[in-house]
Amino acid sequence: VPFVQQGVGDNQSYKYYVVKADESTTWVDGWERPASQGGGNRDVEFAGVENQDASEETTYYDDVHPDWVIESGKDVSVVFSVDMAPAMDGDLQAVPFDPATDTLYWIGEMPSFVNTQGWEDVDEMRVLKLTDDDGDNIFSATLSLVTPTFNTFEYRYAWRSQDGSWTFEPAGFGDFAYRIRYIGQDGARSFPTLPWDMPTDTWTNQEDKSDQQEFDPFKSLTSIGHTPDVPTVYQLDQNYPNPFNPSTTIRFTVPVAGKVTLTVYNVAGQKIATLINGNVTAGSHTRVWNGKDNAGNQVASGVYFYKLTAEKFSATEKMILMK
């Protein structure tokens, strides 16, 4: 990634690109859609040296780890569901969704995954139709995967009207324009719960869908609806992604209900942001830090610490904001 006439600390956006030797492939778009960015650009900050690493960790195309491969011959199906109530609200949707006449579809937005399924990579793909069998405005459908493929689902929803026109959830070139979900894993290429029910999504008119994101299959295994037991220990996980820009997710687990605080500090030990200061239920919880202080100001690039404090427990982890 070249830096040309840029100052130290300037940000450079980039993605990886594949040029296929076989032009007959259905995979016509070689640009990756990094899962860590919800399909958006990766970012690296110029350090002012002749050569620098874009990341301290190994990076994979589309952020798909080899351990997340679903091998050939494995019978895997996934249930997607979405609450369409906001789309039916005339105060929220200019032209509301009419379940009597409109048809709702799941739209895959990661070209490499679309290619593994043998689908044509177009916005108006009609490969998975969702229906509402009980009239509760929750539309669902089961996707039976063609294998081999991989465990990363990047998508949005759209409906087709009787006249052939389409209405899509907004998307653009920013981060988290698409949802990211995973089948829960308990090990490399191991999927203990199948078929897998994804968390229920909610139709949105926001381009930023960071409130409907997951960050790796192992955390997804203990997400809502898939937690077999109440945890027995306190735990503060490493934030993801890390380094990050502009936001990152912090996950923690508490074995009993009670008051907790989750606070962000700078390297000088000054309190920057309070993410939680109150009671939580027993179980796993996540909070997104948007890189802003308590006054709503964007903080500078650098090292920060986040600290979880609960009854007889305290833990701190380091994170890096890299613009």
Coordinates of N, CA and C in Angstrom, one line a residue, residues 156-281:
R156 N -27.5 -8.3 3.4 CA -28.6 -7.3 3.7 C -29.9 -7.9 3.2
Y157 N -31.0 -7.2 3.3 CA -32.3 -7.6 2.9 C -32.8 -6.6 1.8
A158 N -33.7 -7.2 1.0 CA -34.4 -6.3 0.0 C -35.7 -7.0 -0.4
W159 N -36.7 -6.2 -0.8 CA -37.9 -6.8 -1.3 C -38.2 -6.4 -2.7
R160 N -38.9 -7.2 -3.4 CA -39.4 -7.0 -4.8 C -40.9 -6.8 -4.8
S161 N -41.3 -5.7 -5.4 CA -42.7 -5.4 -5.5 C -43.3 -6.1 -6.7
Q162 N -44.7 -6.0 -6.7 CA -45.4 -6.6 -7.8 C -45.0 -6.1 -9.2
D163 N -44.6 -4.8 -9.2 CA -44.3 -4.1 -10.5 C -42.8 -4.4 -10.9
G164 N -42.1 -5.2 -10.1 CA -40.7 -5.6 -10.4 C -39.7 -4.7 -9.8
S165 N -40.1 -3.6 -9.1 CA -39.1 -2.7 -8.5 C -38.6 -3.3 -7.2
W166 N -37.4 -2.8 -6.8 CA -36.8 -3.3 -5.6 C -36.6 -2.2 -4.6
T167 N -36.6 -2.6 -3.3 CA -36.3 -1.7 -2.2 C -35.3 -2.4 -1.3
F168 N -34.1 -1.8 -1.2 CA -33.0 -2.4 -0.5 C -32.7 -1.7 0.8
E169 N -32.2 -2.4 1.8 CA -31.6 -1.7 2.9 C -30.4 -0.9 2.4
P170 N -30.1 0.3 2.9 CA -29.1 1.1 2.3 C -27.7 0.5 2.5
A171 N -26.8 0.7 1.6 CA -25.4 0.3 1.6 C -24.6 1.3 0.9
G172 N -23.3 1.3 1.2 CA -22.4 2.3 0.5 C -21.0 1.8 0.7
F173 N -20.1 2.8 0.7 CA -18.7 2.4 0.8 C -18.1 2.6 2.2
G174 N -19.0 2.9 3.2 CA -18.5 3.0 4.6 C -18.4 1.7 5.3
D175 N -17.9 1.7 6.5 CA -17.8 0.5 7.3 C -19.1 0.0 7.7
F176 N -19.3 -1.3 7.8 CA -20.5 -2.0 8.3 C -21.7 -1.6 7.6
A177 N -21.6 -1.5 6.2 CA -22.7 -1.3 5.4 C -23.5 -2.6 5.3
Y178 N -22.9 -3.7 5.6 CA -23.5 -5.1 5.6 C -23.4 -5.7 7.0
R179 N -24.4 -6.6 7.3 CA -24.3 -7.4 8.5 C -23.2 -8.5 8.3
I180 N -22.7 -8.9 9.4 CA -21.8 -10.0 9.5 C -22.3 -11.0 10.5
R181 N -22.5 -12.3 10.1 CA -22.9 -13.3 11.1 C -22.1 -14.6 10.8
Y182 N -22.1 -15.4 11.8 CA -21.3 -16.7 11.8 C -22.2 -17.8 12.4
I183 N -21.9 -19.0 11.9 CA -22.3 -20.3 12.5 C -21.4 -20.5 13.7
G184 N -22.0 -20.8 14.9 CA -21.1 -21.0 16.1 C -20.2 -22.2 15.9
Q185 N -18.9 -22.0 16.3 CA -17.9 -23.1 16.2 C -17.3 -23.3 17.6
D186 N -16.9 -24.6 17.9 CA -16.2 -24.9 19.1 C -14.8 -25.3 18.9
G187 N -14.4 -25.2 17.6 CA -13.0 -25.6 17.2 C -12.8 -25.4 15.7
A188 N -11.6 -25.7 15.3 CA -11.3 -25.6 13.9 C -12.3 -26.4 13.0
R189 N -13.0 -25.8 12.1 CA -13.9 -26.5 11.2 C -14.9 -27.4 11.9
S190 N -15.3 -27.1 13.1 CA -16.2 -27.9 13.9 C -17.5 -27.0 14.2
F191 N -18.6 -27.6 13.9 CA -19.9 -26.9 14.0 C -20.9 -27.8 14.8
P192 N -20.9 -27.6 16.1 CA -21.6 -28.5 17.0 C -23.1 -28.4 17.0
T193 N -23.6 -27.3 16.5 CA -25.1 -27.0 16.5 C -25.6 -26.8 15.1
L194 N -26.2 -27.8 14.5 CA -26.8 -27.6 13.2 C -28.2 -28.2 13.1
P195 N -29.1 -27.6 12.4 CA -29.0 -26.4 11.7 C -28.8 -25.2 12.7
W196 N -28.2 -24.1 12.2 CA -27.9 -23.0 13.1 C -28.9 -21.9 12.8
D197 N -29.5 -21.4 13.9 CA -30.4 -20.2 13.9 C -29.6 -19.0 14.2
M198 N -29.5 -18.1 13.2 CA -28.9 -16.8 13.4 C -29.8 -15.9 14.3
P199 N -29.2 -15.0 15.0 CA -30.0 -14.0 15.7 C -31.0 -13.3 14.8
T200 N -32.1 -12.9 15.3 CA -33.1 -12.2 14.5 C -32.6 -10.8 14.2
D201 N -32.5 -10.5 12.9 CA -32.1 -9.2 12.4 C -33.3 -8.2 12.5
T202 N -33.1 -7.0 12.3 CA -34.2 -6.0 12.2 C -33.9 -5.1 11.0
W203 N -35.0 -5.0 10.1 CA -34.9 -4.2 8.9 C -34.4 -2.8 9.3
T204 N -33.5 -2.2 8.6 CA -33.0 -0.8 8.9 C -32.9 0.0 7.7
N205 N -33.1 1.3 7.9 CA -32.8 2.3 6.8 C -31.5 3.0 7.1
Q206 N -30.7 2.4 8.0 CA -29.3 3.0 8.3 C -28.3 2.3 7.4
E207 N -27.4 3.0 6.9 CA -26.3 2.4 6.1 C -25.3 1.7 7.1
D208 N -25.1 2.2 8.3 CA -24.2 1.6 9.3 C -25.0 0.6 10.0
K209 N -24.6 -0.7 9.9 CA -25.3 -1.8 10.6 C -24.4 -2.4 11.6
S210 N -23.6 -1.6 12.3 CA -22.6 -2.1 13.3 C -23.4 -2.6 14.5
D211 N -24.6 -2.3 14.7 CA -25.4 -2.8 15.8 C -25.9 -4.2 15.5
Q212 N -25.7 -4.7 14.3 CA -26.1 -6.1 13.9 C -25.0 -6.8 13.4
Q213 N -23.9 -6.9 14.2 CA -22.6 -7.5 13.7 C -22.2 -8.6 14.7
E214 N -21.5 -9.6 14.2 CA -20.8 -10.6 15.0 C -19.3 -10.6 14.6
F215 N -18.4 -11.1 15.4 CA -17.0 -10.9 15.1 C -16.2 -12.1 15.0
D216 N -16.6 -13.3 15.4 CA -16.0 -14.5 15.1 C -16.9 -15.7 15.5
P217 N -16.7 -16.9 14.9 CA -17.6 -18.0 15.1 C -17.6 -18.5 16.6
F218 N -16.5 -18.3 17.3 CA -16.4 -18.8 18.6 C -17.2 -18.0 19.6
K219 N -17.2 -16.7 19.4 CA -18.1 -15.8 20.2 C -19.5 -16.1 19.8
S220 N -19.8 -16.4 18.5 CA -21.2 -16.6 18.1 C -21.8 -17.8 18.7
L221 N -21.0 -18.8 19.1 CA -21.5 -20.0 19.7 C -22.2 -19.7 21.0
T222 N -21.7 -18.7 21.7 CA -22.3 -18.3 23.0 C -23.2 -17.1 22.9
S223 N -23.7 -16.8 21.7 CA -24.5 -15.6 21.5 C -25.9 -15.9 22.0
I224 N -26.8 -14.9 21.9 CA -28.2 -15.0 22.3 C -28.8 -16.2 21.7
G225 N -29.5 -17.1 22.5 CA -30.2 -18.2 22.0 C -29.3 -19.5 21.8
H226 N -28.0 -19.4 22.1 CA -27.1 -20.5 22.0 C -26.2 -20.7 23.2
T227 N -26.6 -20.1 24.3 CA -25.9 -20.3 25.6 C -26.4 -21.4 26.4
P228 N -25.8 -22.6 26.5 CA -26.3 -23.7 27.1 C -26.4 -23.6 28.7
D229 N -25.4 -22.9 29.2 CA -25.3 -22.8 30.7 C -24.9 -21.4 31.1
V230 N -25.3 -21.0 32.3 CA -24.8 -19.7 32.8 C -23.3 -19.8 33.1
P231 N -22.5 -18.8 32.7 CA -21.1 -18.9 32.9 C -20.8 -19.0 34.4
T232 N -19.6 -19.6 34.7 CA -19.2 -19.8 36.1 C -18.1 -18.9 36.6
V233 N -17.5 -18.1 35.6 CA -16.4 -17.3 35.9 C -16.6 -15.9 35.2
Y234 N -15.9 -14.9 35.8 CA -15.8 -13.6 35.1 C -14.8 -13.7 34.0
Q235 N -15.0 -13.0 32.9 CA -14.1 -13.0 31.8 C -14.2 -11.7 31.0
L236 N -13.0 -11.1 30.7 CA -13.0 -9.9 29.8 C -12.2 -10.3 28.6
D237 N -12.8 -10.3 27.4 CA -12.2 -10.7 26.2 C -11.4 -9.6 25.5
Q238 N -10.5 -10.0 24.6 CA -9.8 -9.0 23.8 C -10.8 -8.4 22.8
N239 N -10.7 -7.1 22.7 CA -11.6 -6.4 21.8 C -11.4 -6.8 20.4
Y240 N -12.4 -6.6 19.5 CA -12.3 -7.0 18.1 C -13.1 -6.0 17.3
P241 N -12.5 -5.6 16.1 CA -11.1 -5.8 15.7 C -10.1 -5.0 16.6
N242 N -8.9 -5.4 16.5 CA -7.8 -4.7 17.2 C -6.5 -4.9 16.4
P243 N -5.9 -3.9 15.9 CA -6.2 -2.5 16.0 C -7.6 -2.2 15.3
F244 N -8.2 -1.0 15.5 CA -9.5 -0.7 15.0 C -9.6 0.7 14.5
N245 N -10.6 1.0 13.7 CA -10.9 2.3 13.3 C -12.2 2.2 12.5
P246 N -13.3 2.8 12.9 CA -13.4 3.8 14.0 C -14.0 3.2 15.2
S247 N -14.5 2.0 15.2 CA -15.1 1.4 16.4 C -14.7 0.0 16.6
T248 N -14.9 -0.5 17.8 CA -14.5 -1.8 18.2 C -15.5 -2.4 19.2
T249 N -15.6 -3.7 19.3 CA -16.5 -4.4 20.2 C -15.8 -5.0 21.3
I250 N -16.3 -4.8 22.6 CA -15.7 -5.4 23.8 C -16.7 -6.4 24.3
R251 N -16.3 -7.6 24.6 CA -17.1 -8.6 25.1 C -16.7 -9.0 26.5
F252 N -17.6 -9.2 27.4 CA -17.3 -9.7 28.8 C -18.4 -10.6 29.3
T253 N -18.0 -11.4 30.3 CA -18.9 -12.4 30.8 C -18.9 -12.3 32.3
V254 N -20.1 -12.3 32.9 CA -20.2 -12.3 34.4 C -21.1 -13.5 34.8
P255 N -20.7 -14.2 35.9 CA -21.5 -15.4 36.3 C -22.7 -15.0 37.1
V256 N -22.8 -13.8 37.7 CA -24.0 -13.4 38.5 C -24.4 -12.0 38.1
A257 N -25.7 -11.8 38.3 CA -26.2 -10.4 38.0 C -25.6 -9.4 39.1
G258 N -25.4 -8.2 38.7 CA -24.9 -7.2 39.6 C -24.3 -6.0 38.9
K259 N -23.8 -5.1 39.6 CA -23.3 -3.9 39.1 C -21.9 -4.1 38.5
V260 N -21.7 -3.5 37.3 CA -20.3 -3.6 36.7 C -20.0 -2.2 36.1
T261 N -18.8 -1.9 35.9 CA -18.3 -0.7 35.2 C -17.4 -1.2 34.1
L262 N -17.5 -0.6 32.9 CA -16.6 -0.8 31.8 C -16.1 0.5 31.4
T263 N -14.8 0.8 31.5 CA -14.3 2.1 31.4 C -13.0 2.1 30.5
V264 N -12.9 3.1 29.7 CA -11.7 3.3 28.8 C -10.8 4.3 29.3
Y265 N -9.5 4.0 29.3 CA -8.5 5.0 29.8 C -7.4 5.2 28.7
N266 N -6.7 6.3 28.8 CA -5.6 6.5 27.9 C -4.3 6.1 28.6
V267 N -3.2 6.2 27.9 CA -1.9 5.7 28.5 C -1.5 6.5 29.7
A268 N -2.0 7.7 29.9 CA -1.7 8.4 31.1 C -2.6 8.0 32.3
G269 N -3.5 7.1 32.1 CA -4.4 6.7 33.2 C -5.6 7.5 33.4
Q270 N -5.8 8.5 32.4 CA -7.0 9.3 32.5 C -8.2 8.6 32.0
K271 N -9.4 8.7 32.7 CA -10.6 8.1 32.2 C -11.1 8.9 30.9
I272 N -11.3 8.1 29.9 CA -11.7 8.7 28.6 C -13.2 8.5 28.3
A273 N -13.7 7.3 28.6 CA -15.1 7.0 28.3 C -15.6 5.9 29.2
T274 N -16.9 6.1 29.6 CA -17.5 5.0 30.4 C -18.6 4.4 29.6
L275 N -18.4 3.1 29.3 CA -19.3 2.3 28.5 C -20.4 1.7 29.2
I276 N -20.2 1.3 30.5 CA -21.2 0.7 31.3 C -20.9 1.2 32.8
N277 N -22.0 1.6 33.4 CA -21.9 1.9 34.9 C -23.3 1.6 35.4
G278 N -23.5 0.3 35.7 CA -24.8 -0.1 36.2 C -25.0 -1.6 36.3
N279 N -26.2 -2.1 36.5 CA -26.4 -3.5 36.7 C -26.6 -4.2 35.4
V280 N -26.1 -5.5 35.3 CA -26.2 -6.3 34.1 C -26.7 -7.7 34.6
T281 N -27.3 -8.5 33.7 CA -27.7 -9.8 34.0 C -26.5 -10.8 33.9

